[in-house]
Coordinates of C-alpha atoms in Angstrom, one line a residue:
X1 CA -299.1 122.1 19.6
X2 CA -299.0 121.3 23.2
X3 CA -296.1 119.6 24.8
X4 CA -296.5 116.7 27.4
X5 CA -295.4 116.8 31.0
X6 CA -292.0 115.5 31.5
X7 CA -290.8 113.9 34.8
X8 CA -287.4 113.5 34.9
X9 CA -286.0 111.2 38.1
X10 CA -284.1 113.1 40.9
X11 CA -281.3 110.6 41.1
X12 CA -280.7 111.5 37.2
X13 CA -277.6 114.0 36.2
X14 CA -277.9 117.2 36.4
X15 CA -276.9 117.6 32.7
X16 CA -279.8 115.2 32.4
X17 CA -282.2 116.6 34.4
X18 CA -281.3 119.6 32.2
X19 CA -281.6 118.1 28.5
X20 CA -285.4 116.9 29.8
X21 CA -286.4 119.9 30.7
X22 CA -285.1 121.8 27.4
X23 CA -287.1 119.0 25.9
X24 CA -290.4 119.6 27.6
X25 CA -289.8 123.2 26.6
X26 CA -288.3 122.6 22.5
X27 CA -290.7 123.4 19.7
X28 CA -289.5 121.6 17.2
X29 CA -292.0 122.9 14.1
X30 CA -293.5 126.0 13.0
X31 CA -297.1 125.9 13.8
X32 CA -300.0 128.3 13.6
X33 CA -301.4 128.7 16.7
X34 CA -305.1 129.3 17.0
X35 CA -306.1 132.5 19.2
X36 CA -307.4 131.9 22.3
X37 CA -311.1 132.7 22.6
X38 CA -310.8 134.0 26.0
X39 CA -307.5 136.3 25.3
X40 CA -309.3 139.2 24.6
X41 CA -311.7 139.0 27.8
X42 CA -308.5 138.5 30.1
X43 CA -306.4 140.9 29.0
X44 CA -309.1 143.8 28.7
X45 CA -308.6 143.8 32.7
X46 CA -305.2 145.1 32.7
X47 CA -304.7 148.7 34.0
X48 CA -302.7 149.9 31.0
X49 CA -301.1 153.6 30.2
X50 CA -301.2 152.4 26.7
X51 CA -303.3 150.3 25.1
X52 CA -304.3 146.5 23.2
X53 CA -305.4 146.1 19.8
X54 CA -307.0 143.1 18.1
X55 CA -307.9 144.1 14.5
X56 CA -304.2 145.1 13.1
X57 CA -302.3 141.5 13.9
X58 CA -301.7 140.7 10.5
X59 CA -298.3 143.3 10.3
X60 CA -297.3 142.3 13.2
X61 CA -297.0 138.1 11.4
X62 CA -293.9 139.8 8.9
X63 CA -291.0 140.5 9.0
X64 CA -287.6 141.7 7.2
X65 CA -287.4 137.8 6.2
X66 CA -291.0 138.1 4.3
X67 CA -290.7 134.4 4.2
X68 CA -293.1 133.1 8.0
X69 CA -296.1 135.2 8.8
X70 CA -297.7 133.9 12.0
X71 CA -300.5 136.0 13.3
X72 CA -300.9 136.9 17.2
X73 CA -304.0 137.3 18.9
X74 CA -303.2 140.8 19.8
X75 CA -301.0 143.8 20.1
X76 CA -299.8 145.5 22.9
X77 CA -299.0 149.4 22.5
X78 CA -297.4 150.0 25.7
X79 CA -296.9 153.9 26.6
X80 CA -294.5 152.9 29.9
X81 CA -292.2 150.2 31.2
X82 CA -295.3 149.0 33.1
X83 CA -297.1 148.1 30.9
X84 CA -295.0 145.8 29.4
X85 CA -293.8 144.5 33.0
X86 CA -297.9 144.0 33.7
X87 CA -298.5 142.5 30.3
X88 CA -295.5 139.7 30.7
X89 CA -296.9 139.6 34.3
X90 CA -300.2 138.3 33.6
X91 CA -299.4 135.9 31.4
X92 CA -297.0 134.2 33.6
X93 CA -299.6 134.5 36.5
X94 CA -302.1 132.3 33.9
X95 CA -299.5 129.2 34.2
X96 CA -298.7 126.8 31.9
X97 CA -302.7 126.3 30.9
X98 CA -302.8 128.8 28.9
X99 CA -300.9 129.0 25.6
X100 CA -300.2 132.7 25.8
X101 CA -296.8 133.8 24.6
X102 CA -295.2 137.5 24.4
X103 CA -292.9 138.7 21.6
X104 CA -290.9 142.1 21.6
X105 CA -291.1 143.6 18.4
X106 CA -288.7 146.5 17.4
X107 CA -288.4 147.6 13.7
X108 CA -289.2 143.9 12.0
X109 CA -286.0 142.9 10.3
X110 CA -286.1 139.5 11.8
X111 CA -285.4 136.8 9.1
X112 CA -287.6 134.1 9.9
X113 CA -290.4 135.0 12.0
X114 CA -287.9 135.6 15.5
X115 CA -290.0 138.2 16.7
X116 CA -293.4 136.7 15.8
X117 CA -295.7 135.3 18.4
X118 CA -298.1 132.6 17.0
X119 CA -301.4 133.3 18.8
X120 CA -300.1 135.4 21.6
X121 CA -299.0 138.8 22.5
X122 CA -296.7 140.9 20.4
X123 CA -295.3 144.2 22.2
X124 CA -294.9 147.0 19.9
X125 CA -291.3 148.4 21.3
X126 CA -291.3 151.3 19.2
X127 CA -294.4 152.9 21.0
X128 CA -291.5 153.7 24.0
X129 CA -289.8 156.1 21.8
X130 CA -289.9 159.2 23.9
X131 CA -291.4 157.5 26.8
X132 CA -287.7 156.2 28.0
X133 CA -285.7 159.6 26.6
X134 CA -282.3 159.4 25.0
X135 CA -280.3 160.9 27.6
X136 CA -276.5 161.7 26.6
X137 CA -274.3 162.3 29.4
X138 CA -271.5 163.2 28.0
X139 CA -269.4 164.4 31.6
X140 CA -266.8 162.4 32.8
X141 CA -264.0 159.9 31.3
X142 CA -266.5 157.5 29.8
X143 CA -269.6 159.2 28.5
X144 CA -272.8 156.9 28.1
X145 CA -276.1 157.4 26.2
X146 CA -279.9 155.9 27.9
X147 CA -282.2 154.9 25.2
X148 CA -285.6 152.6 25.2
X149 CA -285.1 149.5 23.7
X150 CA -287.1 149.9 21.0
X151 CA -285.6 153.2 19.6
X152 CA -283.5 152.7 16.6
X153 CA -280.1 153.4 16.4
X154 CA -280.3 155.5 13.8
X155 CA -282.1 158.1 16.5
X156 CA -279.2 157.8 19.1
X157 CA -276.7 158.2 16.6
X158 CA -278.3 161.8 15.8
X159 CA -279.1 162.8 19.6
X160 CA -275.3 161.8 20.1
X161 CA -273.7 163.8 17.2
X162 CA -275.5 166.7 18.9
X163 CA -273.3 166.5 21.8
X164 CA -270.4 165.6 19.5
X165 CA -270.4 161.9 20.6
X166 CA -271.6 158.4 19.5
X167 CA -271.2 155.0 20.3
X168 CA -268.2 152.8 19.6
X169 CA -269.8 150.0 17.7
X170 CA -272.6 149.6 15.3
X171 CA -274.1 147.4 12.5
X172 CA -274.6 148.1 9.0
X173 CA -277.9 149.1 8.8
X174 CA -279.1 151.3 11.1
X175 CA -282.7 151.6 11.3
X176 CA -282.7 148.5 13.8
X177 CA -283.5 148.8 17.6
X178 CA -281.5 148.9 20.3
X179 CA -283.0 146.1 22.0
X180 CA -283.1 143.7 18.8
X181 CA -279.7 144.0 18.2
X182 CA -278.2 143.6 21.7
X183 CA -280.7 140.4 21.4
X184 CA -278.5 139.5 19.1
X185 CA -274.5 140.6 19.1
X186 CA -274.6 144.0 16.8
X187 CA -271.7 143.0 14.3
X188 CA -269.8 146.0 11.4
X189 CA -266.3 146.6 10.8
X190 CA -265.5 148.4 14.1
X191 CA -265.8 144.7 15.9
X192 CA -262.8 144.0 15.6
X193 CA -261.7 146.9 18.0
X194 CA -264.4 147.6 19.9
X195 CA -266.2 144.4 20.0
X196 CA -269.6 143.8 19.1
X197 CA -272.1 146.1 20.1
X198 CA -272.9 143.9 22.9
X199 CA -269.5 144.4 24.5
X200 CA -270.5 148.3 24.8
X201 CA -273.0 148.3 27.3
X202 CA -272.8 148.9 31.0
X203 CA -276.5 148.4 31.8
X204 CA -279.7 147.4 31.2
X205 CA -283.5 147.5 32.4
X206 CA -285.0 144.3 31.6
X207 CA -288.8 142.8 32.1
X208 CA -288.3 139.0 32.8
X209 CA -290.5 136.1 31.7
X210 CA -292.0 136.9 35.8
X211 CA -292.8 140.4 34.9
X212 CA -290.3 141.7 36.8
X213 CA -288.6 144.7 36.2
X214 CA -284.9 144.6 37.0
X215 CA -282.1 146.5 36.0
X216 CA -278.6 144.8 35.3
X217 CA -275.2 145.3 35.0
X218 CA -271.6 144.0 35.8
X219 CA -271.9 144.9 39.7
X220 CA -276.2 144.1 39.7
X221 CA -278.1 141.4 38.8
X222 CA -275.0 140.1 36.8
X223 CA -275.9 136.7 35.5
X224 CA -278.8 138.4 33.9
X225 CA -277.1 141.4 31.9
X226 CA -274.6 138.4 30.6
X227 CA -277.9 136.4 29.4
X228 CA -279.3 139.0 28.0
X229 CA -276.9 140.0 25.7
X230 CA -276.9 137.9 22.8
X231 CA -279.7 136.2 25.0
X232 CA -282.3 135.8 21.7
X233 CA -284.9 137.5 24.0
X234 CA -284.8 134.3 25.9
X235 CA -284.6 135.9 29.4
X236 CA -286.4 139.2 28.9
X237 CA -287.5 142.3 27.1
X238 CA -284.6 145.2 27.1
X239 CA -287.0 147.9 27.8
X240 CA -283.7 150.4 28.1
X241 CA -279.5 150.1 27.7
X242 CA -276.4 152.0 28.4
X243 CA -274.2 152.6 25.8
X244 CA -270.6 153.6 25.9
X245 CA -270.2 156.5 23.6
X246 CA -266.9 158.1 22.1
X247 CA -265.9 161.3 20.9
X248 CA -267.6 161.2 17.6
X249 CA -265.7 162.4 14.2
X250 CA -267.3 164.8 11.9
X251 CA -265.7 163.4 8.4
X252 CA -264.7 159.7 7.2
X253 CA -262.1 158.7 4.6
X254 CA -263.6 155.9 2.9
X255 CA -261.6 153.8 1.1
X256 CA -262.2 150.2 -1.2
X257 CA -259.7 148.1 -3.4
X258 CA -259.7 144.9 -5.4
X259 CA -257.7 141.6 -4.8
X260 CA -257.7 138.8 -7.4
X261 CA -256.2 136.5 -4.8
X262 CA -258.2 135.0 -1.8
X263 CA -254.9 134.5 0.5
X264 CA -253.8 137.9 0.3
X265 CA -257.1 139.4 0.8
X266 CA -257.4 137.5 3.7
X267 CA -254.0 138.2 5.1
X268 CA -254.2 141.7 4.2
X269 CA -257.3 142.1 6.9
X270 CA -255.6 139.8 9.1
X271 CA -252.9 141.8 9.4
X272 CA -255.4 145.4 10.3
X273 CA -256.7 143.9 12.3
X274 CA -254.1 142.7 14.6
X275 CA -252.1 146.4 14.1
X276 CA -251.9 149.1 16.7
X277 CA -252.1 151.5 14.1
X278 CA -254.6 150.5 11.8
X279 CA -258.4 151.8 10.1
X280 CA -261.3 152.5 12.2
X281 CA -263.4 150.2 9.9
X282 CA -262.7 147.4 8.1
X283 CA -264.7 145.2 5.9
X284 CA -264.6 142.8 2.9
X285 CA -266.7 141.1 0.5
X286 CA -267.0 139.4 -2.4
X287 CA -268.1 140.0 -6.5
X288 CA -269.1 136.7 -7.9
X289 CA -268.6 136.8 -11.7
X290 CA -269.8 140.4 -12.2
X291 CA -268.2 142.5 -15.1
X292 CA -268.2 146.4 -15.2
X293 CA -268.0 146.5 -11.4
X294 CA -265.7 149.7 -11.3
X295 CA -268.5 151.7 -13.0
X296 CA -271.1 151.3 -10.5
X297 CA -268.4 153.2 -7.7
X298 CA -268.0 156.5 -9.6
X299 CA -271.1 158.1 -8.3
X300 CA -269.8 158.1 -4.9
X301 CA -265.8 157.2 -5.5
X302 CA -262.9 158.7 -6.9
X303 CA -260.4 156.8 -8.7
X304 CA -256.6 157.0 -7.6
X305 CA -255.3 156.3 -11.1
X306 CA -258.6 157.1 -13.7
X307 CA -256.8 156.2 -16.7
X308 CA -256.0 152.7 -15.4
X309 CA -259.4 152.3 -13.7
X310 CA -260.8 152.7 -16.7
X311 CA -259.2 149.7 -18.4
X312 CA -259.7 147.3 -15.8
X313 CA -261.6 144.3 -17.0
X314 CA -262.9 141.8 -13.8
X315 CA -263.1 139.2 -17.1
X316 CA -266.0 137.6 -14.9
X317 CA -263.4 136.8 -12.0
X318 CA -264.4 136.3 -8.8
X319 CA -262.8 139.5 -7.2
X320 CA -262.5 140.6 -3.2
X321 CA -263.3 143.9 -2.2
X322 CA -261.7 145.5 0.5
X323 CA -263.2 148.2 2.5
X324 CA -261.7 150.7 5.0
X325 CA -262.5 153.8 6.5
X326 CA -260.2 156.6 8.7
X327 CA -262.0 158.9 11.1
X328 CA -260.5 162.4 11.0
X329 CA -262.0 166.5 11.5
X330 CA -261.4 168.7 9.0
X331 CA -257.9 170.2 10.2
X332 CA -256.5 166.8 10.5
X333 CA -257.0 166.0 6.8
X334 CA -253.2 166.0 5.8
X335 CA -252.4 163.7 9.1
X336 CA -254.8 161.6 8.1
X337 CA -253.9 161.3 4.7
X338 CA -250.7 160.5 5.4
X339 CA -251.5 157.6 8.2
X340 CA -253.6 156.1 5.1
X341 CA -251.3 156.3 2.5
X342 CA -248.9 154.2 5.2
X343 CA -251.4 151.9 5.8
X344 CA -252.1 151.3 2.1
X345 CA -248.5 150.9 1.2
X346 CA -248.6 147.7 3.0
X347 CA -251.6 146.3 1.1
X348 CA -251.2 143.9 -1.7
X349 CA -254.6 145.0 -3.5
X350 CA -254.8 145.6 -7.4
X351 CA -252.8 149.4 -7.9
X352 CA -255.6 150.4 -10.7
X353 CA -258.3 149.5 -8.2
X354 CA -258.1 152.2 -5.6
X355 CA -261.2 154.0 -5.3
X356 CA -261.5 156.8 -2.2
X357 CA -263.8 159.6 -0.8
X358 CA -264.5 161.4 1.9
X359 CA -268.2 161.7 3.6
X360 CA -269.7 163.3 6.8
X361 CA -269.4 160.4 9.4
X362 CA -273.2 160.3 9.8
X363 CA -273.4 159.6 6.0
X364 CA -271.5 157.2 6.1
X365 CA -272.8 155.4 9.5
X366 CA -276.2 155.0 7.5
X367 CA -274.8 154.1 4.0
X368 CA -277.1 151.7 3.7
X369 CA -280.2 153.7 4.1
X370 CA -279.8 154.9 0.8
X371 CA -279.6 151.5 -0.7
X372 CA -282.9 150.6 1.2
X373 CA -284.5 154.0 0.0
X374 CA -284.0 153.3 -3.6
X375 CA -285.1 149.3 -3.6
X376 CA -288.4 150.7 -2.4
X377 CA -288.6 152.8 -4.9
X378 CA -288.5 150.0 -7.2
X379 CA -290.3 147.7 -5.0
X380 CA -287.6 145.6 -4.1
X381 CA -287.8 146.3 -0.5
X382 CA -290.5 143.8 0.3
X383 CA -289.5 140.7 -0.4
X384 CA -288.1 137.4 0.8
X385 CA -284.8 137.7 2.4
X386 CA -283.4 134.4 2.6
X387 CA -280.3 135.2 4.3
X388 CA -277.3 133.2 5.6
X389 CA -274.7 134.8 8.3
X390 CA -272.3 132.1 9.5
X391 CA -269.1 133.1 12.1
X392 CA -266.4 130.9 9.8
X393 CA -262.9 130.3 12.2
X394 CA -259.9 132.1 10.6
X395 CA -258.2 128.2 9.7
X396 CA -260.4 127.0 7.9
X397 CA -261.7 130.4 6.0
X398 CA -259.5 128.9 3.0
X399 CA -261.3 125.5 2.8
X400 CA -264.7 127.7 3.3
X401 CA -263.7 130.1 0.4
X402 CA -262.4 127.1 -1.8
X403 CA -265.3 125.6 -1.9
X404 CA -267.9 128.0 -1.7
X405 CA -266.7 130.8 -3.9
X406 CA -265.1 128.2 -6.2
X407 CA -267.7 125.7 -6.4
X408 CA -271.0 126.4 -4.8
X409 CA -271.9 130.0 -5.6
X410 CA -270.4 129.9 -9.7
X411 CA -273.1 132.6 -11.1
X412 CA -273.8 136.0 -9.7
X413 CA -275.3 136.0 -5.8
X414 CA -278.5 137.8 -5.9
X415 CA -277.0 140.2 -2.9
X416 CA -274.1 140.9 -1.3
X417 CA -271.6 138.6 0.1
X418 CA -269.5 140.0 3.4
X419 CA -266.7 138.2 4.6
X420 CA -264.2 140.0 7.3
X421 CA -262.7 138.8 10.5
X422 CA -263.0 139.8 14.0
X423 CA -261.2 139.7 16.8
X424 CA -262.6 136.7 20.0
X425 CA -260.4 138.6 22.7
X426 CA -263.1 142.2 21.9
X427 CA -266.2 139.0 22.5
X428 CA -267.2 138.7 26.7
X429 CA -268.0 134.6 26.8
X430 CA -270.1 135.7 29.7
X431 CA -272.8 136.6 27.6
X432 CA -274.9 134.3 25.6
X433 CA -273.4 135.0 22.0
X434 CA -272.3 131.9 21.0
X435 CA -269.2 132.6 18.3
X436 CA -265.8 130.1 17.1
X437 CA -263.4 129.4 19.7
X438 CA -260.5 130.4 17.9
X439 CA -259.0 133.8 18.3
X440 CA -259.9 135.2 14.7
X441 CA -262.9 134.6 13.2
X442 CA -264.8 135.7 9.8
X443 CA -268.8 136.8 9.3
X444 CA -269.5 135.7 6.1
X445 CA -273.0 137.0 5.3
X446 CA -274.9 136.2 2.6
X447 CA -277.3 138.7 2.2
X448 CA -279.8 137.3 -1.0
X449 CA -282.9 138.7 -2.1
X450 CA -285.8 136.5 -3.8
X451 CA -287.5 139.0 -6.2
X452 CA -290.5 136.7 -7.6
X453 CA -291.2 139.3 -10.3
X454 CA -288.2 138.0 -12.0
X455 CA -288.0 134.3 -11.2
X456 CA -290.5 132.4 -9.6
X457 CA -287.5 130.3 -8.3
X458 CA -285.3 132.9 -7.0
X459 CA -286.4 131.7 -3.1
X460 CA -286.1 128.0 -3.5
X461 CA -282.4 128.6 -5.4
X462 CA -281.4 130.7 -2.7
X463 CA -282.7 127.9 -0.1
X464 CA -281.3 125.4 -1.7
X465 CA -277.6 127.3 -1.8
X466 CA -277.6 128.1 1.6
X467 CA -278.3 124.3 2.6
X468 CA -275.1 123.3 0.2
X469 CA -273.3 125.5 2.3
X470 CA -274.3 124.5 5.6
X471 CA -274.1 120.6 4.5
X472 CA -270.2 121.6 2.8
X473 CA -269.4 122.9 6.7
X474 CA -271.3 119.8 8.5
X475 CA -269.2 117.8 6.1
X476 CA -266.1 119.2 6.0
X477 CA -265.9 120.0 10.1
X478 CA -265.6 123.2 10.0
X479 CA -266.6 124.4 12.8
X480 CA -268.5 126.9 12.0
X481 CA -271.9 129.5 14.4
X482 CA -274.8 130.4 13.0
X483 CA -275.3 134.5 13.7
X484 CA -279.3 135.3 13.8
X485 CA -279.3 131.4 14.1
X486 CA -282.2 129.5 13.2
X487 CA -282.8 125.7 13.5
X488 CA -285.7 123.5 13.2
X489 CA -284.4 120.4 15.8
X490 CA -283.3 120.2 19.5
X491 CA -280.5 118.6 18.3
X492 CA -279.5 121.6 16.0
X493 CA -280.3 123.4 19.0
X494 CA -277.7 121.6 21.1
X495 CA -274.9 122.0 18.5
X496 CA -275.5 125.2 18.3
X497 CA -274.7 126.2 22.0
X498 CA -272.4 122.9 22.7
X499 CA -271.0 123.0 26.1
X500 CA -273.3 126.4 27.2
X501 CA -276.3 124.4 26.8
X502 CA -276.5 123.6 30.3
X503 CA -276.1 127.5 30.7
X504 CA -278.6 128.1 28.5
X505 CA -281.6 126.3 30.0
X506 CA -280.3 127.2 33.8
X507 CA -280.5 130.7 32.3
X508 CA -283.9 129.9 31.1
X509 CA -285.2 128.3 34.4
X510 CA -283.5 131.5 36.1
X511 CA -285.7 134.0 34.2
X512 CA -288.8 132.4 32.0
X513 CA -289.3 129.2 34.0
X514 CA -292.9 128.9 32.1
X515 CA -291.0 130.1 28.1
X516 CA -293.2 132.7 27.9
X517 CA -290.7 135.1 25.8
X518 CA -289.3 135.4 22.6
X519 CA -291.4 131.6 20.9
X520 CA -290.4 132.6 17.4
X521 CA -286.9 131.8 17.9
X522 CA -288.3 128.1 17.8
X523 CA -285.5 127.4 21.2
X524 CA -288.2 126.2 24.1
X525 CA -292.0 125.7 24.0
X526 CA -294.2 127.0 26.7
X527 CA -295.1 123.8 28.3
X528 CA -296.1 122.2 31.4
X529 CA -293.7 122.4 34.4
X530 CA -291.1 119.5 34.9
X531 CA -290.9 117.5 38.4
X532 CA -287.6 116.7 39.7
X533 CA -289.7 114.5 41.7

């Protein structure tokens, strides 16, 4: 699909000149691209310390999502910074003639094809494991960790602990790469103190849509670190990041409780949240309609009261789980203890649904591990993923919930449902995150799985019940963001980043005038150049 030229007149606006140019560059359809016939012959010339493949594309078109597979014409295995630098490099030097595009790909749990590159270039991040070390300094006032972009957090986390440290913020899951979250925002329960992860990083090393490799930060190259982060991979490939690290616990106090009622479950977190004093994690979600619940936490939780655990009956109610964690060593148990039992005095939760335990921090960091380890084991792993993760603001959660949890979703959700707020003040609106404009904020993620072994329909139902949800917001006004967004139109595209649009495509000119990087995202087409003529 090749896109026109577009001449846009100088005495237009410069919002104007800006929306024709974001037009030239919008894809607005999922094609399969067709591999160049003279890719390989070109790129055989590079002086590479790794090395290009051509015969094992076909991984490299999934993903996570399982649902787009778009095959690229080759694989770069890069064994340095440089090689990524000459591969981007090249194909900028080729111009807008060719149709060459470059996607960074770091562990594949994209959703819908993001880090897929239809016919071009897709640069294996993980191969720089070890090439860029994970380097924990750990002297000073604010220690820091170095790590490639494509290492997974799960790695720093362990090269941390070893120096008794580890960064402030994290995700759920996490067998994901640096550089795909920070692409992103990097959202768990410790946002709402620390920020997303992208509010914990002091600097970069990027390769641009030029081939340039630059490294940023708050006092260098500014405007690009800020684009970068929660950029989309629109402005370049984090080949390495600095992290802000913490002194790291050794045990976690981890902590969940029911609520029948949506209002006090909300205010409950509000009110965390917003405390000096408060748990080092918190998150929420929600149990459509599921009965015996309790019994599925007693391999890895202790009831408070076991006696009146056991008779609780969730009837088929839709029920709200809150979950909290306290960081503590081991000869801080009984201070701990008591700060909790403060905190939880103050809670409005069910009495007979208190369920506790206490876990190594690292076990708990990569809970979800386990999760993953035993879905492969039954072949659940594998499959589609239609997700939905939408940044609800905190007044309208209630018409959200109302509508959603009371009308759209009334039979079990094949996945988990999170729902907790964050805090906008811990978000830099430097960056290009794009999140609520209200102080407090919700993720509601809903996290479905389409098994076809069971029912062939499971994906379309899923589709289907994240479009009523979408079309509910659009109808109702709730303003509502789209995390890992996805959109199909320029229009949706607009919306999306309202008044940073301009931003945006500046940011865009700035860094990957030709839109070389990052084509799965669906945001700009590589096209021929516009003349403000």
């Amino acid at each position: 699909m090749k896109a026109s030229p577009f001449v846009v007149g100088a005495a237009g606006s410069r919002s104007t000149r800006l929306l024709g140019l974001a037009m030239a560059l919008f894809l607005s359809s999922i094609t399969m691209h067709t591999s160049d016939p003279d890719v390989g012959s070109s790129l055989t010339t590079l002086d590479l310390d790794g090395h290009l493949s051509f015969h094992d594309v076909h991984d490299a078109a999934r993903d996570f999502g399982n649902r787009y597979r778009l095959l690229p014409s080759a694989i770069l295995h890069p064994r340095s910074v440089s090689d990524v630098s000459a591969m981007v490099g090249h194909v900028f030097r080729m111009g807008h003639r060719s149709g060459l595009t470059v996607a960074a790909r770091g562990h594949g749990h994209s959703l819908q094809g993001q880090a897929q590159a239809p016919g071009g270039i897709v640069v294996r991040m993980g191969a720089l494991r070890g090439v860029v070390e994970t380097a924990v300094h750990s002297g000073g006032e604010s220690p820091y960790v170095d790590a490639a972009g494509g290492e997974l957090w799960i790695n720093v986390l362990r090269e941390c602990l070893k120096h008794g440290l580890a960064p402030k913020s994290w995700t759920d899951y996490l067998h994901l790469s640096v550089g795909g979250t920070l692409s992103n925002a990097g959202i768990s329960g410790q946002a709402f103190r620390h920020g997303p992860q992208i509010s914990n990083v002091h600097q970069l090393e990027i390769v641009t849509g030029k081939g340039e490799v630059l490294n940023c930060s708050e006092e260098e190259n500014a405007d690009l670190f800020h684009a970068a982060l929660g950029g989309l991979g629109q402005f370049g490939i984090i080949t390495r990041a600095r992290i802000a690290l913490e002194r790291a616990p050794k045990m976690v106090k981890w902590i969940r409780v029911l609520y029948s009622d949506f209002s006090e479950f909300t205010e409950d977190q509000e009110r965390l949240i917003s405390a000096e004093k408060t748990f080092d994690y918190i998150e929420g979600f929600v149990i459509i309609n599921r009965t015996g619940l309790l019994n599925n936490w007693r391999s890895s939780f202790n009831p408070q009261d076991p006696v009146q655990a056991g008779k609780f009956d969730s009837d088929g109610r839709t029920l709200f789980c809150l979950e909290m964690t306290k960081n503590f060593n081991p000869e801080e148990a009984d201070i701990m203890n008591e700060e909790v039992n403060v905190l939880l005095s103050k809670l409005r939760y069910i009495p007979s649904t208190l369920f506790q335990s206490e876990v190594a921090y690292l076990e708990f960091l990569d809970r979800v591990h386990v999760s993953e380890v035993k879905l492969r084991s039954k072949g659940l792993w594998d499959i589609p993923h239609p997700w939905l993760n939408l940044l609800i603001p905190q007044t309208r959660i209630q018409d959200f919930a109302k509508e959603v949890f009371g009308n759209i979703l009334t039979d079990s959700n094949n996945g988990p449902i999170l729902l907790y707020p964050v805090n906008r003040s811990k978000w830099d609106n430097r960056t290009s995150a794009v999140i609520p404009d209200e102080e407090i904020f919700y993720l509601v993620a809903f996290l479905s799985s389409a098994p076809s072994s069971t029912n062939e329909n499971n994906l379309e139902r899923a589709l289907k019940q994240n479009e009523r949800i979408l079309s509910f917001c659009k109808e109702a006004g709730i303003n509502m963001k789209q995390y890992l967004p996805h959109y199909t139109t320029s229009e949706e595209w607009k919306s999306h980043f309202g008044h940073r649009w301009d931003m945006l495509v500046r940011r865009k000119l700035s860094y990957d005038p030709l839109a070389i990087l990052a084509p799965g995202q669906r945001i700009f087409h590589k096209a021929t150049p516009v003349s403000y003529a």
